[in-house]
Protein backbone atom coordinates (compact mmCIF):
# COMPACT_ATOMS: atom_id res chain seq x y z
CA UNK A 1 0.00 0.00 0.00
CA UNK A 2 1.32 3.44 -0.90
CA UNK A 3 1.79 5.76 2.06
CA UNK A 4 0.37 9.27 1.71
CA UNK A 5 2.38 12.28 2.90
CA UNK A 6 0.58 14.93 4.92
CA UNK A 7 1.91 18.17 6.40
CA UNK A 8 0.86 19.07 9.90
CA UNK A 9 -1.20 22.28 9.88
CA UNK A 10 -1.82 22.50 13.63
CA UNK A 11 -4.21 21.55 16.40
CA UNK A 12 -7.72 22.69 17.21
CA UNK A 13 -10.79 21.34 18.96
CA UNK A 14 -13.85 19.76 17.40
CA UNK A 15 -17.19 18.65 18.80
CA UNK A 16 -18.43 15.08 18.61
CA UNK A 17 -22.05 14.15 17.83
CA UNK A 18 -22.72 13.84 21.56
CA UNK A 19 -21.51 17.44 22.07
CA UNK A 20 -18.23 16.81 23.85
CA UNK A 21 -15.11 18.69 22.72
CA UNK A 22 -12.02 16.77 21.68
CA UNK A 23 -8.58 17.87 20.49
CA UNK A 24 -7.81 17.16 16.84
CA UNK A 25 -4.74 17.61 14.64
CA UNK A 26 -5.35 19.02 11.17
CA UNK A 27 -3.30 17.49 8.32
CA UNK A 28 -3.13 18.59 4.66
CA UNK A 29 -2.23 16.07 1.96
CA UNK A 30 0.89 16.89 -0.06
CA UNK A 31 0.68 16.59 -3.87
CA UNK A 32 2.59 13.62 -5.23
CA UNK A 33 3.27 11.87 -8.52
CA UNK A 34 4.45 8.39 -9.45
CA UNK A 35 8.05 8.46 -10.72
CA UNK A 36 8.73 4.85 -11.69
CA UNK A 37 8.20 1.16 -10.94
CA UNK A 38 11.07 -1.01 -9.71
CA UNK A 39 11.08 -4.80 -9.55
CA UNK A 40 12.81 -6.46 -6.60
CA UNK A 41 14.74 -9.75 -6.73
CA UNK A 42 11.83 -11.63 -5.15
CA UNK A 43 9.45 -10.43 -7.90
CA UNK A 44 7.61 -7.79 -5.88
CA UNK A 45 7.09 -4.37 -7.45
CA UNK A 46 7.99 -1.10 -5.74
CA UNK A 47 6.20 2.10 -6.73
CA UNK A 48 8.50 5.13 -6.30
CA UNK A 49 6.58 8.32 -5.46
CA UNK A 50 7.84 11.94 -5.38
CA UNK A 51 6.11 14.22 -2.85
CA UNK A 52 6.05 17.97 -3.44
CA UNK A 53 6.99 19.41 -0.05
CA UNK A 54 7.16 23.03 -1.17
CA UNK A 55 10.94 23.08 -0.70
CA UNK A 56 13.73 22.91 -3.26
CA UNK A 57 14.39 19.25 -2.51
CA UNK A 58 11.57 16.81 -3.21
CA UNK A 59 10.81 13.87 -0.95
CA UNK A 60 11.10 10.49 -2.74
CA UNK A 61 9.82 7.27 -1.19
CA UNK A 62 9.13 3.77 -2.51
CA UNK A 63 6.49 1.28 -1.37
CA UNK A 64 5.80 -2.35 -2.25
CA UNK A 65 2.35 -2.72 -3.82
CA UNK A 66 0.32 -5.71 -4.95
CA UNK A 67 -1.23 -4.09 -8.05
CA UNK A 68 1.25 -1.67 -9.70
CA UNK A 69 -1.13 -1.09 -12.65
CA UNK A 70 -3.19 1.20 -10.39
CA UNK A 71 -0.22 3.58 -10.18
CA UNK A 72 0.58 4.78 -13.70
CA UNK A 73 4.03 6.38 -14.14
CA UNK A 74 3.78 10.18 -14.32
CA UNK A 75 0.25 10.33 -12.95
CA UNK A 76 -0.58 12.22 -9.75
CA UNK A 77 -1.23 10.16 -6.66
CA UNK A 78 -4.95 10.03 -5.98
CA UNK A 79 -6.27 10.99 -2.56
CA UNK A 80 -7.16 8.02 -0.36
CA UNK A 81 -10.76 7.07 0.32
CA UNK A 82 -11.18 7.57 4.06
CA UNK A 83 -14.21 7.69 6.31
CA UNK A 84 -14.87 9.33 9.66
CA UNK A 85 -14.09 6.93 12.49
CA UNK A 86 -11.60 4.89 10.45
CA UNK A 87 -8.43 3.78 12.27
CA UNK A 88 -5.04 4.66 10.74
CA UNK A 89 -1.31 4.23 11.35
CA UNK A 90 0.67 7.51 11.31
CA UNK A 91 4.47 7.81 11.19
CA UNK A 92 6.43 11.03 11.72
CA UNK A 93 9.48 12.48 13.45
CA UNK A 94 9.12 13.94 16.94
CA UNK A 95 10.31 17.44 17.74
CA UNK A 96 14.07 17.61 18.25
CA UNK A 97 15.15 19.13 21.56
CA UNK A 98 18.90 19.08 21.07
CA UNK A 99 21.46 17.96 23.65
CA UNK A 100 19.77 17.55 27.05
CA UNK A 101 21.04 16.67 30.50
CA UNK A 102 20.00 13.42 32.20
CA UNK A 103 17.29 15.03 34.34
CA UNK A 104 15.53 16.64 31.37
CA UNK A 105 15.97 13.69 29.02
CA UNK A 106 15.04 10.84 31.36
CA UNK A 107 13.17 12.56 34.20
CA UNK A 108 15.70 11.86 36.96
CA UNK A 109 14.86 13.42 40.33
CA UNK A 110 18.24 15.04 41.02
CA UNK A 111 19.82 15.61 44.41
CA UNK A 112 19.09 17.90 47.37
CA UNK A 113 18.86 21.55 46.44
CA UNK A 114 20.36 23.04 49.61
CA UNK A 115 22.80 22.61 52.53
CA UNK A 116 25.94 22.48 50.39
CA UNK A 117 25.03 19.27 48.65
CA UNK A 118 26.98 19.89 45.39
CA UNK A 119 24.83 17.18 43.76
CA UNK A 120 21.97 18.87 41.94
CA UNK A 121 21.42 17.89 38.30
CA UNK A 122 24.09 15.28 37.57
CA UNK A 123 23.10 11.67 36.79
CA UNK A 124 25.05 10.21 39.72
CA UNK A 125 27.15 7.06 39.59
CA UNK A 126 27.42 5.55 36.09
CA UNK A 127 30.14 2.88 36.26
CA UNK A 128 30.71 -0.30 38.22
CA UNK A 129 33.52 -1.84 40.24
CA UNK A 130 36.43 -3.84 38.83
CA UNK A 131 34.06 -6.33 37.23
CA UNK A 132 32.88 -5.57 34.50
CA UNK A 133 34.81 -2.29 34.82
CA UNK A 134 32.83 -0.37 32.22
CA UNK A 135 29.58 1.50 31.66
CA UNK A 136 26.88 -0.87 30.42
CA UNK A 137 25.24 -0.25 27.04
CA UNK A 138 21.89 1.53 27.22
CA UNK A 139 22.78 3.49 30.37
CA UNK A 140 20.56 6.55 30.66
CA UNK A 141 22.98 9.42 30.08
CA UNK A 142 22.86 12.97 28.71
CA UNK A 143 22.52 13.24 24.92
CA UNK A 144 20.33 14.03 21.91
CA UNK A 145 16.65 14.18 22.85
CA UNK A 146 13.79 13.91 20.36
CA UNK A 147 14.06 13.85 16.56
CA UNK A 148 13.25 10.14 16.42
CA UNK A 149 10.71 8.30 14.26
CA UNK A 150 7.41 7.78 16.08
CA UNK A 151 4.58 5.55 14.84
CA UNK A 152 1.06 5.90 16.23
CA UNK A 153 -1.37 3.06 15.62
CA UNK A 154 -5.17 3.06 15.73
CA UNK A 155 -5.59 6.84 15.54
CA UNK A 156 -9.10 7.81 14.57
CA UNK A 157 -10.17 10.06 11.68
CA UNK A 158 -12.42 12.87 12.95
CA UNK A 159 -12.89 14.65 9.59
CA UNK A 160 -11.91 14.01 5.96
CA UNK A 161 -12.49 16.26 2.94
CA UNK A 162 -11.66 14.54 -0.36
CA UNK A 163 -11.93 17.79 -2.37
CA UNK A 164 -9.63 19.86 -0.12
CA UNK A 165 -7.43 16.89 0.91
CA UNK A 166 -7.68 17.96 4.55
CA UNK A 167 -7.94 15.47 7.40
CA UNK A 168 -8.46 15.88 11.14
CA UNK A 169 -7.08 13.20 13.48
CA UNK A 170 -8.26 12.72 17.07
CA UNK A 171 -5.37 13.59 19.43
CA UNK A 172 -1.80 14.65 18.78
CA UNK A 173 0.53 13.74 15.93
CA UNK A 174 4.36 13.64 16.20
CA UNK A 175 6.34 16.62 14.92
CA UNK A 176 6.14 20.36 14.68
CA UNK A 177 3.75 22.46 12.59
CA UNK A 178 4.67 22.10 8.93
CA UNK A 179 6.34 18.73 9.56
CA UNK A 180 5.70 15.72 7.36
CA UNK A 181 3.82 12.63 8.52
CA UNK A 182 2.96 9.49 6.55
CA UNK A 183 -0.49 7.90 6.75
mmCIF file of N, CA and C in Angstrom, residues 22-100:
data_model
loop_
_atom_site.group_PDB
_atom_site.id
_atom_site.type_symbol
_atom_site.label_atom_id
_atom_site.label_comp_id
_atom_site.label_asym_id
_atom_site.label_seq_id
_atom_site.Cartn_x
_atom_site.Cartn_y
_atom_site.Cartn_z
ATOM 1 N N UNK A 22 -13.219 17.599 21.690
ATOM 2 C CA UNK A 22 -12.023 16.766 21.677
ATOM 3 C C UNK A 22 -10.951 17.469 20.858
ATOM 4 N N UNK A 23 -9.687 17.278 21.229
ATOM 5 C CA UNK A 23 -8.581 17.871 20.494
ATOM 6 C C UNK A 23 -8.301 17.091 19.231
ATOM 7 N N UNK A 24 -8.113 17.809 18.112
ATOM 8 C CA UNK A 24 -7.812 17.164 16.839
ATOM 9 C C UNK A 24 -6.613 17.844 16.201
ATOM 10 N N UNK A 25 -5.853 17.086 15.419
ATOM 11 C CA UNK A 25 -4.738 17.605 14.641
ATOM 12 C C UNK A 25 -5.165 17.663 13.185
ATOM 13 N N UNK A 26 -4.964 18.824 12.554
ATOM 14 C CA UNK A 26 -5.350 19.017 11.166
ATOM 15 C C UNK A 26 -4.140 18.730 10.273
ATOM 16 N N UNK A 27 -4.348 17.875 9.259
ATOM 17 C CA UNK A 27 -3.300 17.494 8.317
ATOM 18 C C UNK A 27 -3.757 17.814 6.899
ATOM 19 N N UNK A 28 -2.831 18.295 6.065
ATOM 20 C CA UNK A 28 -3.129 18.588 4.659
ATOM 21 C C UNK A 28 -2.280 17.676 3.784
ATOM 22 N N UNK A 29 -2.933 17.012 2.831
ATOM 23 C CA UNK A 29 -2.230 16.075 1.956
ATOM 24 C C UNK A 29 -1.308 16.824 1.000
ATOM 25 N N UNK A 30 -0.086 16.306 0.845
ATOM 26 C CA UNK A 30 0.893 16.888 -0.062
ATOM 27 C C UNK A 30 0.702 16.301 -1.457
ATOM 28 N N UNK A 31 0.792 17.137 -2.510
ATOM 29 C CA UNK A 31 0.684 16.589 -3.866
ATOM 30 C C UNK A 31 1.852 15.656 -4.171
ATOM 31 N N UNK A 32 1.562 14.609 -4.914
ATOM 32 C CA UNK A 32 2.594 13.620 -5.229
ATOM 33 C C UNK A 32 2.335 13.041 -6.611
ATOM 34 N N UNK A 33 3.422 12.543 -7.233
ATOM 35 C CA UNK A 33 3.273 11.870 -8.521
ATOM 36 C C UNK A 33 4.140 10.618 -8.527
ATOM 37 N N UNK A 34 3.738 9.656 -9.342
ATOM 38 C CA UNK A 34 4.453 8.387 -9.453
ATOM 39 C C UNK A 34 5.633 8.595 -10.394
ATOM 40 N N UNK A 35 6.843 8.295 -9.906
ATOM 41 C CA UNK A 35 8.047 8.458 -10.718
ATOM 42 C C UNK A 35 8.334 7.238 -11.580
ATOM 43 N N UNK A 36 8.361 6.055 -10.958
ATOM 44 C CA UNK A 36 8.728 4.851 -11.695
ATOM 45 C C UNK A 36 8.314 3.614 -10.902
ATOM 46 N N UNK A 37 8.410 2.466 -11.566
ATOM 47 C CA UNK A 37 8.196 1.162 -10.936
ATOM 48 C C UNK A 37 9.536 0.437 -10.916
ATOM 49 N N UNK A 38 9.850 -0.213 -9.821
ATOM 50 C CA UNK A 38 11.073 -1.005 -9.712
ATOM 51 C C UNK A 38 10.697 -2.418 -9.284
ATOM 52 N N UNK A 39 11.338 -3.408 -9.897
ATOM 53 C CA UNK A 39 11.076 -4.802 -9.551
ATOM 54 C C UNK A 39 12.207 -5.310 -8.660
ATOM 55 N N UNK A 40 11.836 -5.900 -7.537
ATOM 56 C CA UNK A 40 12.807 -6.459 -6.598
ATOM 57 C C UNK A 40 13.210 -7.864 -7.038
ATOM 58 N N UNK A 41 14.243 -8.416 -6.388
ATOM 59 C CA UNK A 41 14.740 -9.748 -6.733
ATOM 60 C C UNK A 41 13.709 -10.834 -6.467
ATOM 61 N N UNK A 42 12.836 -10.624 -5.476
ATOM 62 C CA UNK A 42 11.827 -11.629 -5.151
ATOM 63 C C UNK A 42 10.569 -11.498 -6.004
ATOM 64 N N UNK A 43 10.574 -10.578 -6.988
ATOM 65 C CA UNK A 43 9.447 -10.434 -7.902
ATOM 66 C C UNK A 43 8.433 -9.379 -7.501
ATOM 67 N N UNK A 44 8.546 -8.829 -6.306
ATOM 68 C CA UNK A 44 7.613 -7.795 -5.876
ATOM 69 C C UNK A 44 7.939 -6.481 -6.579
ATOM 70 N N UNK A 45 6.927 -5.641 -6.738
ATOM 71 C CA UNK A 45 7.087 -4.375 -7.453
ATOM 72 C C UNK A 45 6.994 -3.222 -6.460
ATOM 73 N N UNK A 46 7.959 -2.300 -6.577
ATOM 74 C CA UNK A 46 7.991 -1.101 -5.738
ATOM 75 C C UNK A 46 7.566 0.084 -6.590
ATOM 76 N N UNK A 47 6.617 0.860 -6.074
ATOM 77 C CA UNK A 47 6.199 2.096 -6.733
ATOM 78 C C UNK A 47 6.948 3.236 -6.053
ATOM 79 N N UNK A 48 7.725 4.011 -6.833
ATOM 80 C CA UNK A 48 8.500 5.128 -6.297
ATOM 81 C C UNK A 48 7.692 6.400 -6.529
ATOM 82 N N UNK A 49 7.439 7.136 -5.440
ATOM 83 C CA UNK A 49 6.583 8.318 -5.463
ATOM 84 C C UNK A 49 7.397 9.528 -5.043
ATOM 85 N N UNK A 50 7.179 10.674 -5.725
ATOM 86 C CA UNK A 50 7.836 11.936 -5.382
ATOM 87 C C UNK A 50 6.785 12.873 -4.794
ATOM 88 N N UNK A 51 7.030 13.318 -3.543
ATOM 89 C CA UNK A 51 6.114 14.217 -2.849
ATOM 90 C C UNK A 51 6.613 15.648 -2.992
ATOM 91 N N UNK A 52 5.708 16.562 -3.324
ATOM 92 C CA UNK A 52 6.047 17.975 -3.440
ATOM 93 C C UNK A 52 5.888 18.602 -2.055
ATOM 94 N N UNK A 53 7.011 18.887 -1.408
ATOM 95 C CA UNK A 53 6.989 19.414 -0.047
ATOM 96 C C UNK A 53 6.976 20.932 -0.003
ATOM 97 N N UNK A 54 7.102 21.583 -1.151
ATOM 98 C CA UNK A 54 7.159 23.033 -1.171
ATOM 99 C C UNK A 54 8.567 23.568 -1.018
ATOM 100 N N UNK A 55 9.543 22.696 -0.814
ATOM 101 C CA UNK A 55 10.943 23.083 -0.696
ATOM 102 C C UNK A 55 11.668 22.756 -1.998
ATOM 103 N N UNK A 56 12.930 23.171 -2.064
ATOM 104 C CA UNK A 56 13.728 22.907 -3.259
ATOM 105 C C UNK A 56 13.910 21.402 -3.479
ATOM 106 N N UNK A 57 14.197 20.696 -2.413
ATOM 107 C CA UNK A 57 14.394 19.250 -2.514
ATOM 108 C C UNK A 57 13.065 18.529 -2.366
ATOM 109 N N UNK A 58 12.793 17.611 -3.259
ATOM 110 C CA UNK A 58 11.572 16.809 -3.210
ATOM 111 C C UNK A 58 11.815 15.590 -2.322
ATOM 112 N N UNK A 59 10.746 15.048 -1.790
ATOM 113 C CA UNK A 59 10.808 13.866 -0.947
ATOM 114 C C UNK A 59 10.440 12.665 -1.804
ATOM 115 N N UNK A 60 11.333 11.679 -1.906
ATOM 116 C CA UNK A 60 11.104 10.493 -2.742
ATOM 117 C C UNK A 60 11.056 9.274 -1.838
ATOM 118 N N UNK A 61 9.978 8.487 -1.977
ATOM 119 C CA UNK A 61 9.819 7.270 -1.188
ATOM 120 C C UNK A 61 9.289 6.164 -2.097
ATOM 121 N N UNK A 62 9.609 4.923 -1.749
ATOM 122 C CA UNK A 62 9.135 3.774 -2.506
ATOM 123 C C UNK A 62 8.389 2.809 -1.608
ATOM 124 N N UNK A 63 7.317 2.192 -2.144
ATOM 125 C CA UNK A 63 6.492 1.279 -1.370
ATOM 126 C C UNK A 63 6.189 0.043 -2.209
ATOM 127 N N UNK A 64 6.173 -1.100 -1.568
ATOM 128 C CA UNK A 64 5.803 -2.347 -2.246
ATOM 129 C C UNK A 64 4.281 -2.377 -2.372
ATOM 130 N N UNK A 65 3.796 -2.644 -3.583
ATOM 131 C CA UNK A 65 2.354 -2.717 -3.816
ATOM 132 C C UNK A 65 2.019 -4.038 -4.489
ATOM 133 N N UNK A 66 0.751 -4.473 -4.329
ATOM 134 C CA UNK A 66 0.317 -5.714 -4.954
ATOM 135 C C UNK A 66 -0.106 -5.497 -6.400
ATOM 136 N N UNK A 67 -0.735 -4.357 -6.700
ATOM 137 C CA UNK A 67 -1.226 -4.092 -8.047
ATOM 138 C C UNK A 67 -0.595 -2.800 -8.577
ATOM 139 N N UNK A 68 0.582 -2.888 -9.226
ATOM 140 C CA UNK A 68 1.247 -1.672 -9.702
ATOM 141 C C UNK A 68 0.532 -1.008 -10.872
ATOM 142 N N UNK A 69 -0.407 -1.685 -11.524
ATOM 143 C CA UNK A 69 -1.129 -1.089 -12.650
ATOM 144 C C UNK A 69 -2.012 0.078 -12.202
ATOM 145 N N UNK A 70 -2.385 0.092 -10.926
ATOM 146 C CA UNK A 70 -3.193 1.198 -10.395
ATOM 147 C C UNK A 70 -2.401 2.503 -10.382
ATOM 148 N N UNK A 71 -1.073 2.406 -10.306
ATOM 149 C CA UNK A 71 -0.219 3.582 -10.183
ATOM 150 C C UNK A 71 0.549 3.769 -11.482
ATOM 151 N N UNK A 72 -0.025 4.536 -12.398
ATOM 152 C CA UNK A 72 0.585 4.779 -13.696
ATOM 153 C C UNK A 72 1.723 5.782 -13.551
ATOM 154 N N UNK A 73 2.846 5.511 -14.222
ATOM 155 C CA UNK A 73 4.025 6.380 -14.137
ATOM 156 C C UNK A 73 3.692 7.762 -14.684
ATOM 157 N N UNK A 74 4.037 8.805 -13.922
ATOM 158 C CA UNK A 74 3.778 10.184 -14.319
ATOM 159 C C UNK A 74 2.443 10.727 -13.862
ATOM 160 N N UNK A 75 1.571 9.871 -13.386
ATOM 161 C CA UNK A 75 0.247 10.332 -12.955
ATOM 162 C C UNK A 75 0.308 10.817 -11.513
ATOM 163 N N UNK A 76 -0.554 11.772 -11.156
ATOM 164 C CA UNK A 76 -0.584 12.215 -9.755
ATOM 165 C C UNK A 76 -1.165 11.132 -8.862
ATOM 166 N N UNK A 77 -0.740 11.134 -7.628
ATOM 167 C CA UNK A 77 -1.226 10.165 -6.658
ATOM 168 C C UNK A 77 -2.615 10.592 -6.207
ATOM 169 N N UNK A 78 -3.576 9.707 -6.342
ATOM 170 C CA UNK A 78 -4.954 10.035 -5.977
ATOM 171 C C UNK A 78 -5.110 10.048 -4.465
ATOM 172 N N UNK A 79 -6.000 10.895 -3.996
ATOM 173 C CA UNK A 79 -6.268 10.985 -2.557
ATOM 174 C C UNK A 79 -6.904 9.690 -2.076
ATOM 175 N N UNK A 80 -6.590 9.280 -0.857
ATOM 176 C CA UNK A 80 -7.157 8.024 -0.355
ATOM 177 C C UNK A 80 -8.649 8.170 -0.064
ATOM 178 N N UNK A 81 -9.344 7.058 -0.045
ATOM 179 C CA UNK A 81 -10.764 7.070 0.323
ATOM 180 C C UNK A 81 -10.843 6.719 1.800
ATOM 181 N N UNK A 82 -11.112 7.730 2.608
ATOM 182 C CA UNK A 82 -11.180 7.567 4.056
ATOM 183 C C UNK A 82 -12.589 7.872 4.534
ATOM 184 N N UNK A 83 -12.918 7.390 5.716
ATOM 185 C CA UNK A 83 -14.213 7.689 6.312
ATOM 186 C C UNK A 83 -14.007 8.105 7.764
ATOM 187 N N UNK A 84 -14.945 8.867 8.277
ATOM 188 C CA UNK A 84 -14.872 9.332 9.657
ATOM 189 C C UNK A 84 -14.987 8.118 10.580
ATOM 190 N N UNK A 85 -14.104 8.050 11.564
ATOM 191 C CA UNK A 85 -14.086 6.929 12.495
ATOM 192 C C UNK A 85 -13.113 5.840 12.112
ATOM 193 N N UNK A 86 -12.553 5.911 10.905
ATOM 194 C CA UNK A 86 -11.604 4.888 10.450
ATOM 195 C C UNK A 86 -10.312 4.981 11.254
ATOM 196 N N UNK A 87 -9.689 3.837 11.516
ATOM 197 C CA UNK A 87 -8.435 3.777 12.266
ATOM 198 C C UNK A 87 -7.260 3.748 11.297
ATOM 199 N N UNK A 88 -6.203 4.542 11.606
ATOM 200 C CA UNK A 88 -5.040 4.658 10.739
ATOM 201 C C UNK A 88 -3.762 4.449 11.523
ATOM 202 N N UNK A 89 -2.662 4.277 10.776
ATOM 203 C CA UNK A 89 -1.311 4.234 11.352
ATOM 204 C C UNK A 89 -0.565 5.445 10.814
ATOM 205 N N UNK A 90 -0.006 6.272 11.701
ATOM 206 C CA UNK A 90 0.666 7.510 11.308
ATOM 207 C C UNK A 90 2.106 7.459 11.783
ATOM 208 N N UNK A 91 3.041 7.807 10.875
ATOM 209 C CA UNK A 91 4.469 7.814 11.191
ATOM 210 C C UNK A 91 5.031 9.193 10.920
ATOM 211 N N UNK A 92 5.788 9.727 11.872
ATOM 212 C CA UNK A 92 6.434 11.030 11.720
ATOM 213 C C UNK A 92 7.643 11.119 12.628
ATOM 214 N N UNK A 93 8.328 12.258 12.582
ATOM 215 C CA UNK A 93 9.483 12.484 13.448
ATOM 216 C C UNK A 93 9.098 13.443 14.558
ATOM 217 N N UNK A 94 9.441 13.078 15.804
ATOM 218 C CA UNK A 94 9.121 13.935 16.941
ATOM 219 C C UNK A 94 9.977 15.191 16.909
ATOM 220 N N UNK A 95 9.556 16.193 17.675
ATOM 221 C CA UNK A 95 10.307 17.440 17.738
ATOM 222 C C UNK A 95 11.684 17.177 18.332
ATOM 223 N N UNK A 96 12.718 17.738 17.721
ATOM 224 C CA UNK A 96 14.065 17.612 18.255
ATOM 225 C C UNK A 96 14.303 18.645 19.340
ATOM 226 N N UNK A 97 14.911 18.230 20.443
ATOM 227 C CA UNK A 97 15.146 19.135 21.562
ATOM 228 C C UNK A 97 16.638 19.363 21.818
ATOM 229 N N UNK A 98 17.474 18.842 20.926
ATOM 230 C CA UNK A 98 18.903 19.078 21.068
ATOM 231 C C UNK A 98 19.528 18.245 22.170
ATOM 232 N N UNK A 99 20.722 18.675 22.603
ATOM 233 C CA UNK A 99 21.463 17.959 23.648
ATOM 234 C C UNK A 99 20.854 18.321 24.999
ATOM 235 N N UNK A 100 20.422 17.315 25.752
ATOM 236 C CA UNK A 100 19.768 17.546 27.048
ATOM 237 C C UNK A 100 20.521 16.810 28.145
#
